[in-house]
Amino acid sequence: MTDTTLNFYETNSETYAANKATPNPRLGAFLSQCKPEGRVLELGTGGGVDASVIIANGFTLDATDGSAQLAAIASRRIGQPVRTMLFHELDAEDAYDGVYACASLTHVPRQDLCEVIKKIYRAMTANAVVWASFKAGSEEASDALGRSYNYLQQDELMSLWQAAAPWRKMEAEAWTGSAYDRKPTDWVAITAVK
């Protein structure tokens, strides 16, 4: 994540966290594929809305965010510590039954994404599931708010994930929705099983 992107979330943490009140509608499908009551890593917990749902469904959650301000807000919401951690700092091995990254890995520079995916794979137990969503596009760029995105197409994402690790199963889904900036947004999500 670039310094300008991280600075946006640090500076606008209260507004950003207050903006999202409803959980990701695709979260339930991800959780249904994880080991019941297993351990889940959330990369980029934001204000903690999805984290609350993960905990309420009986999972042990390790919530993380690159922004110390957002981590503090999420921690208050979910009643447990949220670790301040950048994606490249992930150093777990064989620890998680699920990894959830809603609209967070989309901020990883293209040149660094393969290495982050390798770290995610290493952190997962056998048969664990990862779900990660990305803003779709054709080239790396910043949005009007100064946040940088890797903006990849579905086929590029699939190729990148396949090259990064020997997944047992992998699929992608695409849809049009919105985002924090309220603009129509094309999304792509990867679901992969170790």
mmCIF file of C-alpha atoms in Angstrom:
data_model
loop_
_atom_site.group_PDB
_atom_site.id
_atom_site.type_symbol
_atom_site.label_atom_id
_atom_site.label_comp_id
_atom_site.label_asym_id
_atom_site.label_seq_id
_atom_site.Cartn_x
_atom_site.Cartn_y
_atom_site.Cartn_z
ATOM 1 C CA MET A 1 0.000 0.000 0.000
ATOM 2 C CA THR A 2 1.376 3.396 -0.933
ATOM 3 C CA ASP A 3 1.944 6.118 1.650
ATOM 4 C CA THR A 4 -0.744 8.321 0.068
ATOM 5 C CA THR A 5 -3.315 5.508 0.265
ATOM 6 C CA LEU A 6 -2.469 4.751 3.883
ATOM 7 C CA ASN A 7 -2.545 8.465 4.694
ATOM 8 C CA PHE A 8 -6.078 8.696 3.247
ATOM 9 C CA TYR A 9 -7.321 5.999 5.624
ATOM 10 C CA GLU A 10 -5.466 7.460 8.615
ATOM 11 C CA THR A 11 -6.798 10.960 7.956
ATOM 12 C CA ASN A 12 -10.368 9.935 7.091
ATOM 13 C CA SER A 13 -10.769 6.951 9.422
ATOM 14 C CA GLU A 14 -13.852 8.162 11.324
ATOM 15 C CA THR A 15 -15.728 9.146 8.166
ATOM 16 C CA TYR A 16 -14.669 5.999 6.332
ATOM 17 C CA ALA A 17 -15.693 3.687 9.180
ATOM 18 C CA ALA A 18 -19.042 5.455 9.623
ATOM 19 C CA ASN A 19 -19.776 5.119 5.902
ATOM 20 C CA LYS A 20 -20.178 1.320 5.951
ATOM 21 C CA ALA A 21 -22.978 -0.012 8.126
ATOM 22 C CA THR A 22 -23.940 -3.191 6.280
ATOM 23 C CA PRO A 23 -21.787 -6.301 5.878
ATOM 24 C CA ASN A 24 -20.548 -7.528 2.520
ATOM 25 C CA PRO A 25 -23.360 -9.661 1.027
ATOM 26 C CA ARG A 26 -20.741 -12.167 -0.203
ATOM 27 C CA LEU A 27 -19.308 -12.747 3.279
ATOM 28 C CA GLY A 28 -21.747 -15.561 4.126
ATOM 29 C CA ALA A 29 -20.731 -17.609 1.094
ATOM 30 C CA PHE A 30 -17.067 -17.319 2.112
ATOM 31 C CA LEU A 31 -17.752 -18.320 5.730
ATOM 32 C CA SER A 32 -19.804 -21.335 4.606
ATOM 33 C CA GLN A 33 -16.660 -22.698 2.904
ATOM 34 C CA CYS A 34 -14.437 -22.281 5.967
ATOM 35 C CA LYS A 35 -13.936 -24.908 8.672
ATOM 36 C CA PRO A 36 -16.756 -24.335 11.222
ATOM 37 C CA GLU A 37 -15.511 -22.340 14.215
ATOM 38 C CA GLY A 38 -12.100 -22.143 12.547
ATOM 39 C CA ARG A 39 -9.550 -19.356 12.649
ATOM 40 C CA VAL A 40 -9.971 -16.551 10.107
ATOM 41 C CA LEU A 41 -7.529 -13.818 9.149
ATOM 42 C CA GLU A 42 -9.067 -10.582 7.914
ATOM 43 C CA LEU A 43 -6.742 -8.379 5.877
ATOM 44 C CA GLY A 44 -8.034 -4.812 5.909
ATOM 45 C CA THR A 45 -10.810 -4.915 8.483
ATOM 46 C CA GLY A 46 -11.697 -1.225 8.002
ATOM 47 C CA GLY A 47 -14.315 -0.214 10.559
ATOM 48 C CA GLY A 48 -14.945 -3.801 11.644
ATOM 49 C CA VAL A 49 -18.419 -4.369 10.172
ATOM 50 C CA ASP A 50 -17.563 -7.672 8.479
ATOM 51 C CA ALA A 51 -15.366 -8.631 11.448
ATOM 52 C CA SER A 52 -18.442 -8.467 13.705
ATOM 53 C CA VAL A 53 -20.255 -10.932 11.461
ATOM 54 C CA ILE A 54 -17.281 -13.308 11.340
ATOM 55 C CA ILE A 55 -17.126 -13.380 15.154
ATOM 56 C CA ALA A 56 -20.921 -13.715 15.481
ATOM 57 C CA ASN A 57 -20.720 -16.832 13.286
ATOM 58 C CA GLY A 58 -18.456 -18.546 15.792
ATOM 59 C CA PHE A 59 -15.070 -18.047 14.151
ATOM 60 C CA THR A 60 -11.895 -17.012 15.930
ATOM 61 C CA LEU A 61 -10.873 -13.821 14.147
ATOM 62 C CA ASP A 62 -7.458 -12.272 13.703
ATOM 63 C CA ALA A 63 -8.426 -8.848 12.335
ATOM 64 C CA THR A 64 -5.765 -6.583 10.828
ATOM 65 C CA ASP A 65 -5.587 -3.218 9.105
ATOM 66 C CA GLY A 66 -2.741 -1.084 7.779
ATOM 67 C CA SER A 67 -4.252 2.017 9.358
ATOM 68 C CA ALA A 68 -3.724 2.335 13.112
ATOM 69 C CA GLN A 69 -6.727 4.660 13.287
ATOM 70 C CA LEU A 70 -9.064 2.186 11.563
ATOM 71 C CA ALA A 71 -7.668 -0.664 13.675
ATOM 72 C CA ALA A 72 -8.562 1.283 16.833
ATOM 73 C CA ILE A 73 -12.107 1.973 15.580
ATOM 74 C CA ALA A 74 -12.615 -1.669 14.591
ATOM 75 C CA SER A 75 -11.222 -2.864 17.917
ATOM 76 C CA ARG A 76 -13.829 -0.822 19.792
ATOM 77 C CA ARG A 77 -16.574 -2.209 17.555
ATOM 78 C CA ILE A 78 -15.673 -5.888 17.896
ATOM 79 C CA GLY A 79 -14.412 -5.819 21.490
ATOM 80 C CA GLN A 80 -11.019 -7.358 20.805
ATOM 81 C CA PRO A 81 -7.629 -6.147 19.573
ATOM 82 C CA VAL A 82 -7.145 -5.418 15.865
ATOM 83 C CA ARG A 83 -3.532 -5.662 14.776
ATOM 84 C CA THR A 84 -2.001 -2.827 12.750
ATOM 85 C CA MET A 85 -0.254 -4.685 9.938
ATOM 86 C CA LEU A 86 0.628 -4.032 6.314
ATOM 87 C CA PHE A 87 0.107 -6.915 3.886
ATOM 88 C CA HIS A 88 3.814 -7.557 3.304
ATOM 89 C CA GLU A 89 4.257 -7.973 7.088
ATOM 90 C CA LEU A 90 2.149 -11.158 7.134
ATOM 91 C CA ASP A 91 4.454 -13.827 8.532
ATOM 92 C CA ALA A 92 2.177 -16.687 9.624
ATOM 93 C CA GLU A 93 2.499 -20.292 8.527
ATOM 94 C CA ASP A 94 -0.229 -22.969 8.500
ATOM 95 C CA ALA A 95 -2.342 -20.856 10.859
ATOM 96 C CA TYR A 96 -5.671 -19.913 9.251
ATOM 97 C CA ASP A 97 -8.714 -21.850 8.049
ATOM 98 C CA GLY A 98 -9.848 -18.811 6.079
ATOM 99 C CA VAL A 99 -8.418 -15.533 4.821
ATOM 100 C CA TYR A 100 -10.792 -12.694 4.002
ATOM 101 C CA ALA A 101 -9.703 -9.554 2.135
ATOM 102 C CA CYS A 102 -12.640 -7.386 1.101
ATOM 103 C CA ALA A 103 -11.481 -4.492 -1.118
ATOM 104 C CA SER A 104 -8.071 -4.370 0.557
ATOM 105 C CA LEU A 105 -5.564 -6.238 -1.629
ATOM 106 C CA THR A 106 -6.771 -4.032 -4.476
ATOM 107 C CA HIS A 107 -4.391 -1.410 -2.992
ATOM 108 C CA VAL A 108 -1.275 -3.606 -3.325
ATOM 109 C CA PRO A 109 0.999 -2.384 -6.146
ATOM 110 C CA ARG A 110 0.939 -4.847 -9.053
ATOM 111 C CA GLN A 111 4.656 -5.585 -8.691
ATOM 112 C CA ASP A 112 4.127 -6.686 -5.049
ATOM 113 C CA LEU A 113 0.877 -8.624 -5.359
ATOM 114 C CA CYS A 114 2.372 -12.029 -6.215
ATOM 115 C CA GLU A 115 4.563 -11.954 -3.107
ATOM 116 C CA VAL A 116 1.596 -11.019 -0.899
ATOM 117 C CA ILE A 117 -0.443 -13.906 -2.348
ATOM 118 C CA LYS A 118 2.441 -16.279 -1.563
ATOM 119 C CA LYS A 119 2.404 -15.059 2.048
ATOM 120 C CA ILE A 120 -1.362 -15.648 2.226
ATOM 121 C CA TYR A 121 -0.952 -19.180 0.869
ATOM 122 C CA ARG A 122 1.770 -19.918 3.428
ATOM 123 C CA ALA A 123 -0.457 -18.610 6.252
ATOM 124 C CA MET A 124 -3.305 -20.982 5.351
ATOM 125 C CA THR A 125 -3.920 -24.509 6.642
ATOM 126 C CA ALA A 126 -4.653 -27.386 4.245
ATOM 127 C CA ASN A 127 -8.131 -26.968 2.669
ATOM 128 C CA ALA A 128 -8.376 -23.373 3.893
ATOM 129 C CA VAL A 129 -10.238 -20.826 1.750
ATOM 130 C CA VAL A 130 -9.263 -17.299 0.744
ATOM 131 C CA TRP A 131 -11.678 -14.699 -0.635
ATOM 132 C CA ALA A 132 -10.328 -11.396 -1.980
ATOM 133 C CA SER A 133 -12.096 -8.655 -3.937
ATOM 134 C CA PHE A 134 -10.522 -6.140 -6.299
ATOM 135 C CA LYS A 135 -11.614 -3.120 -8.297
ATOM 136 C CA ALA A 136 -11.415 -4.147 -11.941
ATOM 137 C CA GLY A 137 -9.615 -2.092 -14.555
ATOM 138 C CA SER A 138 -6.871 -2.060 -17.109
ATOM 139 C CA GLU A 139 -3.952 -0.258 -15.462
ATOM 140 C CA GLU A 140 -2.601 0.754 -12.081
ATOM 141 C CA ALA A 141 -3.808 4.232 -11.096
ATOM 142 C CA SER A 142 -5.088 6.439 -8.278
ATOM 143 C CA ASP A 143 -8.709 7.434 -7.763
ATOM 144 C CA ALA A 144 -9.998 10.975 -7.220
ATOM 145 C CA LEU A 145 -9.359 10.589 -3.472
ATOM 146 C CA GLY A 146 -5.670 9.789 -3.995
ATOM 147 C CA ARG A 147 -5.923 6.076 -3.168
ATOM 148 C CA SER A 148 -3.857 3.816 -5.434
ATOM 149 C CA TYR A 149 -5.329 0.653 -6.991
ATOM 150 C CA ASN A 150 -3.857 -2.203 -8.989
ATOM 151 C CA TYR A 151 -6.997 -2.280 -11.243
ATOM 152 C CA LEU A 152 -6.677 -5.751 -12.790
ATOM 153 C CA GLN A 153 -9.001 -7.611 -15.154
ATOM 154 C CA GLN A 154 -10.439 -10.981 -14.151
ATOM 155 C CA ASP A 155 -8.172 -13.032 -16.419
ATOM 156 C CA GLU A 156 -5.084 -11.155 -15.163
ATOM 157 C CA LEU A 157 -6.064 -11.788 -11.557
ATOM 158 C CA MET A 158 -6.678 -15.481 -12.185
ATOM 159 C CA SER A 159 -3.287 -15.815 -13.892
ATOM 160 C CA LEU A 160 -1.513 -13.972 -11.107
ATOM 161 C CA TRP A 161 -3.094 -16.106 -8.345
ATOM 162 C CA GLN A 162 -2.354 -19.306 -10.285
ATOM 163 C CA ALA A 163 1.284 -18.287 -10.743
ATOM 164 C CA ALA A 164 1.711 -17.379 -7.059
ATOM 165 C CA ALA A 165 0.731 -20.710 -5.487
ATOM 166 C CA PRO A 166 -0.485 -24.251 -6.290
ATOM 167 C CA TRP A 167 -4.163 -23.764 -5.388
ATOM 168 C CA ARG A 168 -6.316 -26.903 -5.373
ATOM 169 C CA LYS A 169 -9.331 -24.960 -6.638
ATOM 170 C CA MET A 170 -9.869 -21.389 -7.744
ATOM 171 C CA GLU A 171 -12.730 -19.376 -9.220
ATOM 172 C CA ALA A 172 -13.569 -15.775 -9.928
ATOM 173 C CA GLU A 173 -16.772 -13.787 -9.864
ATOM 174 C CA ALA A 174 -17.475 -10.320 -11.265
ATOM 175 C CA TRP A 175 -20.186 -7.774 -10.571
ATOM 176 C CA THR A 176 -20.921 -4.072 -10.739
ATOM 177 C CA GLY A 177 -21.532 -2.285 -7.468
ATOM 178 C CA SER A 178 -20.300 0.843 -5.749
ATOM 179 C CA ALA A 179 -17.602 1.891 -3.323
ATOM 180 C CA TYR A 180 -16.779 4.550 -0.735
ATOM 181 C CA ASP A 181 -16.722 7.240 -3.451
ATOM 182 C CA ARG A 182 -20.326 6.282 -4.437
ATOM 183 C CA LYS A 183 -19.330 5.741 -8.081
ATOM 184 C CA PRO A 184 -20.364 2.671 -10.108
ATOM 185 C CA THR A 185 -17.533 0.175 -9.691
ATOM 186 C CA ASP A 186 -16.658 -3.053 -11.486
ATOM 187 C CA TRP A 187 -15.471 -5.660 -8.995
ATOM 188 C CA VAL A 188 -13.736 -9.030 -9.323
ATOM 189 C CA ALA A 189 -13.312 -11.503 -6.469
ATOM 190 C CA ILE A 190 -11.078 -14.546 -6.245
ATOM 191 C CA THR A 191 -12.010 -17.573 -4.146
ATOM 192 C CA ALA A 192 -9.180 -20.093 -3.793
ATOM 193 C CA VAL A 193 -8.726 -23.292 -1.786
ATOM 194 C CA LYS A 194 -5.318 -24.461 -0.593
#
